[in-house]
PDB file of C-alpha atoms in Angstrom:
ATOM      1  CA  MET A  29       0.000   0.000   0.000  1.00  0.00           C
ATOM      2  CA  LYS A  30       2.834   2.371   0.815  1.00  0.00           C
ATOM      3  CA  SER A  31       4.360   1.633  -2.584  1.00  0.00           C
ATOM      4  CA  ILE A  32       1.058   2.329  -4.312  1.00  0.00           C
ATOM      5  CA  MET A  33       0.871   5.656  -2.468  1.00  0.00           C
ATOM      6  CA  GLY A  34       4.419   6.654  -3.415  1.00  0.00           C
ATOM      7  CA  ILE A  35       5.678   6.472   0.170  1.00  0.00           C
ATOM      8  CA  ASN A  36       7.975   3.543  -0.649  1.00  0.00           C
ATOM      9  CA  ARG A  37       9.469   3.115  -4.107  1.00  0.00           C
ATOM     10  CA  PRO A  38       9.096  -0.281  -5.820  1.00  0.00           C
ATOM     11  CA  LYS A  39      12.420  -2.092  -6.349  1.00  0.00           C
ATOM     12  CA  SER A  40      11.353  -3.096  -9.830  1.00  0.00           C
ATOM     13  CA  GLY A  41       8.412  -2.882 -12.166  1.00  0.00           C
ATOM     14  CA  VAL A  42       5.734  -0.225 -12.275  1.00  0.00           C
ATOM     15  CA  ILE A  43       2.458   0.430 -10.510  1.00  0.00           C
ATOM     16  CA  GLU A  44      -0.405   1.117 -12.866  1.00  0.00           C
ATOM     17  CA  TYR A  45      -3.860   2.351 -11.952  1.00  0.00           C
ATOM     18  CA  ASP A  46      -6.717   2.946 -14.366  1.00  0.00           C
ATOM     19  CA  GLY A  47      -4.360   2.673 -17.353  1.00  0.00           C
ATOM     20  CA  LYS A  48      -1.864   5.196 -15.970  1.00  0.00           C
ATOM     21  CA  ILE A  49       1.552   4.510 -14.464  1.00  0.00           C
ATOM     22  CA  ILE A  50       1.515   6.033 -10.982  1.00  0.00           C
ATOM     23  CA  SER A  51       4.791   4.708  -9.598  1.00  0.00           C
ATOM     24  CA  GLY A  52       7.145   7.632  -9.176  1.00  0.00           C
ATOM     25  CA  LEU A  53       4.361  10.124  -8.506  1.00  0.00           C
ATOM     26  CA  PRO A  54       4.375  11.948  -5.160  1.00  0.00           C
ATOM     27  CA  SER A  55       1.647  10.949  -2.696  1.00  0.00           C
ATOM     28  CA  HIS A  56      -0.449  14.101  -3.110  1.00  0.00           C
ATOM     29  CA  LYS A  57      -0.696  13.472  -6.868  1.00  0.00           C
ATOM     30  CA  ILE A  58      -1.728   9.873  -6.246  1.00  0.00           C
ATOM     31  CA  VAL A  59      -4.541  11.180  -4.007  1.00  0.00           C
ATOM     32  CA  ARG A  60      -5.570  13.382  -6.951  1.00  0.00           C
ATOM     33  CA  GLU A  61      -5.797  10.148  -8.957  1.00  0.00           C
ATOM     34  CA  LYS A  62      -8.574   9.232  -6.476  1.00  0.00           C
ATOM     35  CA  ILE A  63      -6.589   6.664  -4.458  1.00  0.00           C
ATOM     36  CA  VAL A  64      -6.670   7.033  -0.672  1.00  0.00           C
ATOM     37  CA  TYR A  65      -4.677   5.173   1.955  1.00  0.00           C
ATOM     38  CA  VAL A  66      -5.741   4.954   5.608  1.00  0.00           C
ATOM     39  CA  PRO A  67      -2.543   3.911   7.404  1.00  0.00           C
ATOM     40  CA  GLU A  68      -2.059   1.390  10.164  1.00  0.00           C
ATOM     41  CA  GLY A  69      -2.296   3.112  13.534  1.00  0.00           C
ATOM     42  CA  ARG A  70      -4.738   5.757  12.227  1.00  0.00           C
ATOM     43  CA  GLU A  71      -2.227   8.647  12.230  1.00  0.00           C
ATOM     44  CA  ILE A  72      -4.827  11.300  12.923  1.00  0.00           C
ATOM     45  CA  PHE A  73      -3.811  14.796  14.005  1.00  0.00           C
ATOM     46  CA  PRO A  74      -4.372  14.486  17.783  1.00  0.00           C
ATOM     47  CA  ASN A  75      -4.226  18.194  18.639  1.00  0.00           C
ATOM     48  CA  MET A  76      -6.702  19.192  15.938  1.00  0.00           C
ATOM     49  CA  THR A  77     -10.465  18.858  16.254  1.00  0.00           C
ATOM     50  CA  VAL A  78     -12.411  16.127  14.522  1.00  0.00           C
ATOM     51  CA  GLU A  79     -13.678  18.635  11.967  1.00  0.00           C
ATOM     52  CA  GLU A  80     -10.195  20.023  11.321  1.00  0.00           C
ATOM     53  CA  ASN A  81      -8.947  16.456  10.728  1.00  0.00           C
ATOM     54  CA  LEU A  82     -11.753  15.901   8.240  1.00  0.00           C
ATOM     55  CA  GLU A  83     -10.934  19.139   6.440  1.00  0.00           C
ATOM     56  CA  MET A  84      -7.304  17.984   6.174  1.00  0.00           C
ATOM     57  CA  GLY A  85      -8.569  14.939   4.281  1.00  0.00           C
ATOM     58  CA  ALA A  86      -9.693  17.243   1.480  1.00  0.00           C
ATOM     59  CA  TYR A  87      -6.456  19.240   1.454  1.00  0.00           C
ATOM     60  CA  SER A  88      -5.021  17.622  -1.709  1.00  0.00           C
ATOM     61  CA  VAL A  89      -8.147  18.118  -3.799  1.00  0.00           C
ATOM     62  CA  LYS A  90      -9.655  21.377  -4.908  1.00  0.00           C
ATOM     63  CA  MET A  91     -13.175  21.971  -3.623  1.00  0.00           C
ATOM     64  CA  SER A  92     -15.381  24.953  -2.923  1.00  0.00           C
ATOM     65  CA  LYS A  93     -16.639  25.846   0.533  1.00  0.00           C
ATOM     66  CA  ARG A  94     -20.028  24.407  -0.452  1.00  0.00           C
ATOM     67  CA  GLN A  95     -18.435  21.128  -1.583  1.00  0.00           C
ATOM     68  CA  MET A  96     -16.474  20.986   1.681  1.00  0.00           C
ATOM     69  CA  GLU A  97     -19.696  21.400   3.655  1.00  0.00           C
ATOM     70  CA  GLU A  98     -21.367  18.663   1.578  1.00  0.00           C
ATOM     71  CA  HIS A  99     -18.446  16.303   2.168  1.00  0.00           C
ATOM     72  CA  LEU A 100     -18.476  17.034   5.899  1.00  0.00           C
ATOM     73  CA  ALA A 101     -22.248  16.404   6.022  1.00  0.00           C
ATOM     74  CA  GLU A 102     -21.739  13.093   4.207  1.00  0.00           C
ATOM     75  CA  GLN A 103     -19.103  11.965   6.722  1.00  0.00           C
ATOM     76  CA  TYR A 104     -21.282  12.992   9.632  1.00  0.00           C
ATOM     77  CA  GLU A 105     -24.151  10.982   8.163  1.00  0.00           C
ATOM     78  CA  LEU A 106     -21.918   7.910   7.754  1.00  0.00           C
ATOM     79  CA  PHE A 107     -20.287   8.441  11.156  1.00  0.00           C
ATOM     80  CA  PRO A 108     -22.810  10.140  13.492  1.00  0.00           C
ATOM     81  CA  ARG A 109     -20.424   9.810  16.443  1.00  0.00           C
ATOM     82  CA  LEU A 110     -17.974  12.104  14.660  1.00  0.00           C
ATOM     83  CA  LYS A 111     -20.651  14.777  14.306  1.00  0.00           C
ATOM     84  CA  GLU A 112     -21.230  14.630  18.068  1.00  0.00           C
ATOM     85  CA  ARG A 113     -17.501  15.172  18.575  1.00  0.00           C
ATOM     86  CA  ALA A 114     -16.831  17.647  15.739  1.00  0.00           C
ATOM     87  CA  LYS A 115     -15.236  20.254  18.037  1.00  0.00           C
ATOM     88  CA  GLN A 116     -13.426  17.728  20.263  1.00  0.00           C
ATOM     89  CA  LYS A 117      -9.662  17.200  19.992  1.00  0.00           C
ATOM     90  CA  ALA A 118      -9.151  14.025  17.976  1.00  0.00           C
ATOM     91  CA  GLY A 119      -6.473  12.688  20.336  1.00  0.00           C
ATOM     92  CA  SER A 120      -8.965  12.549  23.216  1.00  0.00           C
ATOM     93  CA  MET A 121     -11.262  10.072  21.447  1.00  0.00           C
ATOM     94  CA  SER A 122     -11.281   6.283  21.840  1.00  0.00           C
ATOM     95  CA  GLY A 123      -9.337   4.065  19.438  1.00  0.00           C
ATOM     96  CA  GLY A 124     -12.498   3.065  17.596  1.00  0.00           C
ATOM     97  CA  GLU A 125     -13.566   6.691  17.192  1.00  0.00           C
ATOM     98  CA  GLN A 126     -10.100   7.592  15.934  1.00  0.00           C
ATOM     99  CA  GLN A 127     -10.306   4.769  13.375  1.00  0.00           C
ATOM    100  CA  MET A 128     -13.695   6.084  12.216  1.00  0.00           C
ATOM    101  CA  LEU A 129     -12.116   9.517  11.887  1.00  0.00           C
ATOM    102  CA  ALA A 130      -9.208   8.130   9.863  1.00  0.00           C
ATOM    103  CA  ILE A 131     -11.598   6.441   7.435  1.00  0.00           C
ATOM    104  CA  ALA A 132     -13.853   9.505   7.212  1.00  0.00           C
ATOM    105  CA  ARG A 133     -10.820  11.731   6.637  1.00  0.00           C
ATOM    106  CA  GLY A 134      -9.826   9.457   3.752  1.00  0.00           C
ATOM    107  CA  LEU A 135     -13.303   9.684   2.265  1.00  0.00           C
ATOM    108  CA  MET A 136     -13.156  13.491   2.310  1.00  0.00           C
ATOM    109  CA  SER A 137     -11.029  13.473  -0.857  1.00  0.00           C
ATOM    110  CA  ASP A 138     -13.762  11.569  -2.717  1.00  0.00           C
ATOM    111  CA  PRO A 139     -11.698   8.464  -3.563  1.00  0.00           C
ATOM    112  CA  GLU A 140     -12.429   5.880  -6.218  1.00  0.00           C
ATOM    113  CA  LEU A 141     -10.255   3.360  -4.351  1.00  0.00           C
ATOM    114  CA  LEU A 142      -9.923   3.211  -0.559  1.00  0.00           C
ATOM    115  CA  MET A 143      -7.074   1.220   0.998  1.00  0.00           C
ATOM    116  CA  LEU A 144      -7.232   0.347   4.706  1.00  0.00           C
ATOM    117  CA  ASP A 145      -4.131  -0.940   6.492  1.00  0.00           C
ATOM    118  CA  GLU A 146      -4.967  -3.010   9.590  1.00  0.00           C
ATOM    119  CA  PRO A 147      -8.232  -1.237  10.482  1.00  0.00           C
ATOM    120  CA  SER A 148      -8.768  -3.494  13.517  1.00  0.00           C
ATOM    121  CA  LEU A 149      -5.307  -2.908  14.998  1.00  0.00           C
ATOM    122  CA  GLY A 150      -5.459  -2.128  18.713  1.00  0.00           C
ATOM    123  CA  LEU A 151      -9.246  -2.192  18.938  1.00  0.00           C
ATOM    124  CA  ALA A 152     -11.328  -4.134  21.471  1.00  0.00           C
ATOM    125  CA  PRO A 153     -13.103  -7.164  19.925  1.00  0.00           C
ATOM    126  CA  VAL A 154     -16.567  -5.587  20.175  1.00  0.00           C
ATOM    127  CA  ILE A 155     -15.241  -2.454  18.436  1.00  0.00           C
ATOM    128  CA  VAL A 156     -13.661  -4.599  15.699  1.00  0.00           C
ATOM    129  CA  ASP A 157     -17.143  -5.894  14.811  1.00  0.00           C
ATOM    130  CA  ASP A 158     -18.423  -2.302  14.624  1.00  0.00           C
ATOM    131  CA  MET A 159     -15.446  -1.260  12.483  1.00  0.00           C
ATOM    132  CA  PHE A 160     -16.051  -4.010   9.943  1.00  0.00           C
ATOM    133  CA  ASP A 161     -19.767  -3.098   9.849  1.00  0.00           C
ATOM    134  CA  ILE A 162     -18.699   0.468   9.056  1.00  0.00           C
ATOM    135  CA  ILE A 163     -16.408  -0.731   6.251  1.00  0.00           C
ATOM    136  CA  VAL A 164     -19.289  -2.696   4.703  1.00  0.00           C
ATOM    137  CA  GLN A 165     -21.532   0.368   5.038  1.00  0.00           C
ATOM    138  CA  VAL A 166     -18.952   2.638   3.371  1.00  0.00           C
ATOM    139  CA  ASN A 167     -18.638   0.172   0.495  1.00  0.00           C
ATOM    140  CA  LYS A 168     -22.421   0.028   0.040  1.00  0.00           C
ATOM    141  CA  VAL A 169     -23.058   3.772   0.367  1.00  0.00           C
ATOM    142  CA  ARG A 170     -20.053   5.057  -1.590  1.00  0.00           C
ATOM    143  CA  LYS A 171     -19.969   2.132  -4.042  1.00  0.00           C
ATOM    144  CA  ILE A 172     -16.178   2.191  -4.188  1.00  0.00           C
ATOM    145  CA  PRO A 173     -13.766  -0.713  -3.989  1.00  0.00           C
ATOM    146  CA  ILE A 174     -12.006  -1.109  -0.669  1.00  0.00           C
ATOM    147  CA  VAL A 175      -8.723  -2.961  -0.284  1.00  0.00           C
ATOM    148  CA  ILE A 176      -8.072  -4.185   3.253  1.00  0.00           C
ATOM    149  CA  VAL A 177      -4.777  -5.495   4.580  1.00  0.00           C
ATOM    150  CA  GLU A 178      -5.720  -7.235   7.791  1.00  0.00           C
ATOM    151  CA  GLN A 179      -4.216  -9.876  10.074  1.00  0.00           C
ATOM    152  CA  ASN A 180      -7.693 -10.766  11.362  1.00  0.00           C
ATOM    153  CA  ALA A 181      -8.173 -13.011   8.336  1.00  0.00           C
ATOM    154  CA  PHE A 182     -11.588 -14.339   9.334  1.00  0.00           C
ATOM    155  CA  MET A 183     -13.119 -10.873   9.746  1.00  0.00           C
ATOM    156  CA  ALA A 184     -11.592  -9.582   6.523  1.00  0.00           C
ATOM    157  CA  MET A 185     -12.734 -12.613   4.555  1.00  0.00           C
ATOM    158  CA  SER A 186     -16.229 -12.492   6.060  1.00  0.00           C
ATOM    159  CA  ILE A 187     -16.907  -9.038   4.549  1.00  0.00           C
ATOM    160  CA  SER A 188     -14.884  -9.240   1.328  1.00  0.00           C
ATOM    161  CA  ASN A 189     -15.644 -10.516  -2.138  1.00  0.00           C
ATOM    162  CA  ARG A 190     -12.111 -11.599  -2.990  1.00  0.00           C
ATOM    163  CA  THR A 191      -9.145 -12.594  -0.845  1.00  0.00           C
ATOM    164  CA  TYR A 192      -5.428 -12.666  -1.536  1.00  0.00           C
ATOM    165  CA  VAL A 193      -3.413 -14.586   1.042  1.00  0.00           C
ATOM    166  CA  LEU A 194       0.158 -13.348   1.400  1.00  0.00           C
ATOM    167  CA  GLU A 195       2.882 -15.058   3.352  1.00  0.00           C
ATOM    168  CA  VAL A 196       6.173 -13.198   3.856  1.00  0.00           C
ATOM    169  CA  GLY A 197       5.273 -10.920   0.947  1.00  0.00           C
ATOM    170  CA  ASN A 198       4.480 -13.740  -1.478  1.00  0.00           C
ATOM    171  CA  LEU A 199       1.050 -14.601  -2.858  1.00  0.00           C
ATOM    172  CA  VAL A 200       0.066 -18.024  -1.511  1.00  0.00           C
ATOM    173  CA  THR A 201      -3.467 -18.230  -2.883  1.00  0.00           C
ATOM    174  CA  SER A 202      -6.357 -16.074  -3.992  1.00  0.00           C
ATOM    175  CA  GLY A 203      -9.992 -16.475  -4.851  1.00  0.00           C
ATOM    176  CA  ASP A 204     -13.568 -15.891  -3.832  1.00  0.00           C
ATOM    177  CA  SER A 205     -13.586 -15.109  -0.102  1.00  0.00           C
ATOM    178  CA  LYS A 206     -16.505 -17.392   0.776  1.00  0.00           C
ATOM    179  CA  MET A 207     -14.940 -20.319  -1.094  1.00  0.00           C
ATOM    180  CA  LEU A 208     -11.579 -19.786   0.595  1.00  0.00           C
ATOM    181  CA  MET A 209     -13.270 -19.599   4.004  1.00  0.00           C
ATOM    182  CA  ASP A 210     -14.770 -23.019   3.316  1.00  0.00           C
ATOM    183  CA  SER A 211     -11.402 -24.513   2.293  1.00  0.00           C
ATOM    184  CA  ASP A 212     -10.023 -26.913   4.902  1.00  0.00           C
ATOM    185  CA  ASP A 213      -6.443 -25.980   3.970  1.00  0.00           C
ATOM    186  CA  ILE A 214      -7.108 -22.249   4.452  1.00  0.00           C
ATOM    187  CA  LYS A 215      -8.980 -22.892   7.705  1.00  0.00           C
ATOM    188  CA  LYS A 216      -6.040 -24.890   9.095  1.00  0.00           C
ATOM    189  CA  ALA A 217      -3.322 -22.519   7.932  1.00  0.00           C
ATOM    190  CA  TYR A 218      -4.903 -19.103   8.514  1.00  0.00           C
ATOM    191  CA  LEU A 219      -8.192 -19.278  10.370  1.00  0.00           C
ATOM    192  CA  GLY A 220      -7.267 -21.591  13.243  1.00  0.00           C
ATOM    193  CA  GLY A 221      -9.697 -24.272  12.102  1.00  0.00           C
TER     194      GLY A 221
END
């Protein structure tokens, strides 16, 4: 994901998106290509308010004040808890609320592809369920593809259409998520079954 976003450079080959080579582009230009990355650990701006964090999500794209207000309203509809905390410092929120904020901030730039790196990291199990429900909701409402890198294989597979299993950076298998979840080999190796 970091290579796709131009944070890390690929050692070889090129990264192509929508028929255009994007490897070598700086991150802000990749965001303008409608690709958004929500990093592991959330990386929100803790000393800024929730609303200021959301506004930062739109920083790399040009939008009018009216468009900004529409985007904020959309995020508050998707994440009502963020609306309740709009003026609160982001660093004072719970881990789950911060993860919601990180996703909402990513959506502020109106992506056509959303990449989430370990969205369940550091969250209580009951919050993990809520987080995955939110991811499904975002996919349904925004109708955009979402790529999830997640160590909680069962949760990721339970909400996804397609799964790619990587082991030490190498592709081990891929296929329809439901079919892979039913595979005895996958259950034994990755799902503890």
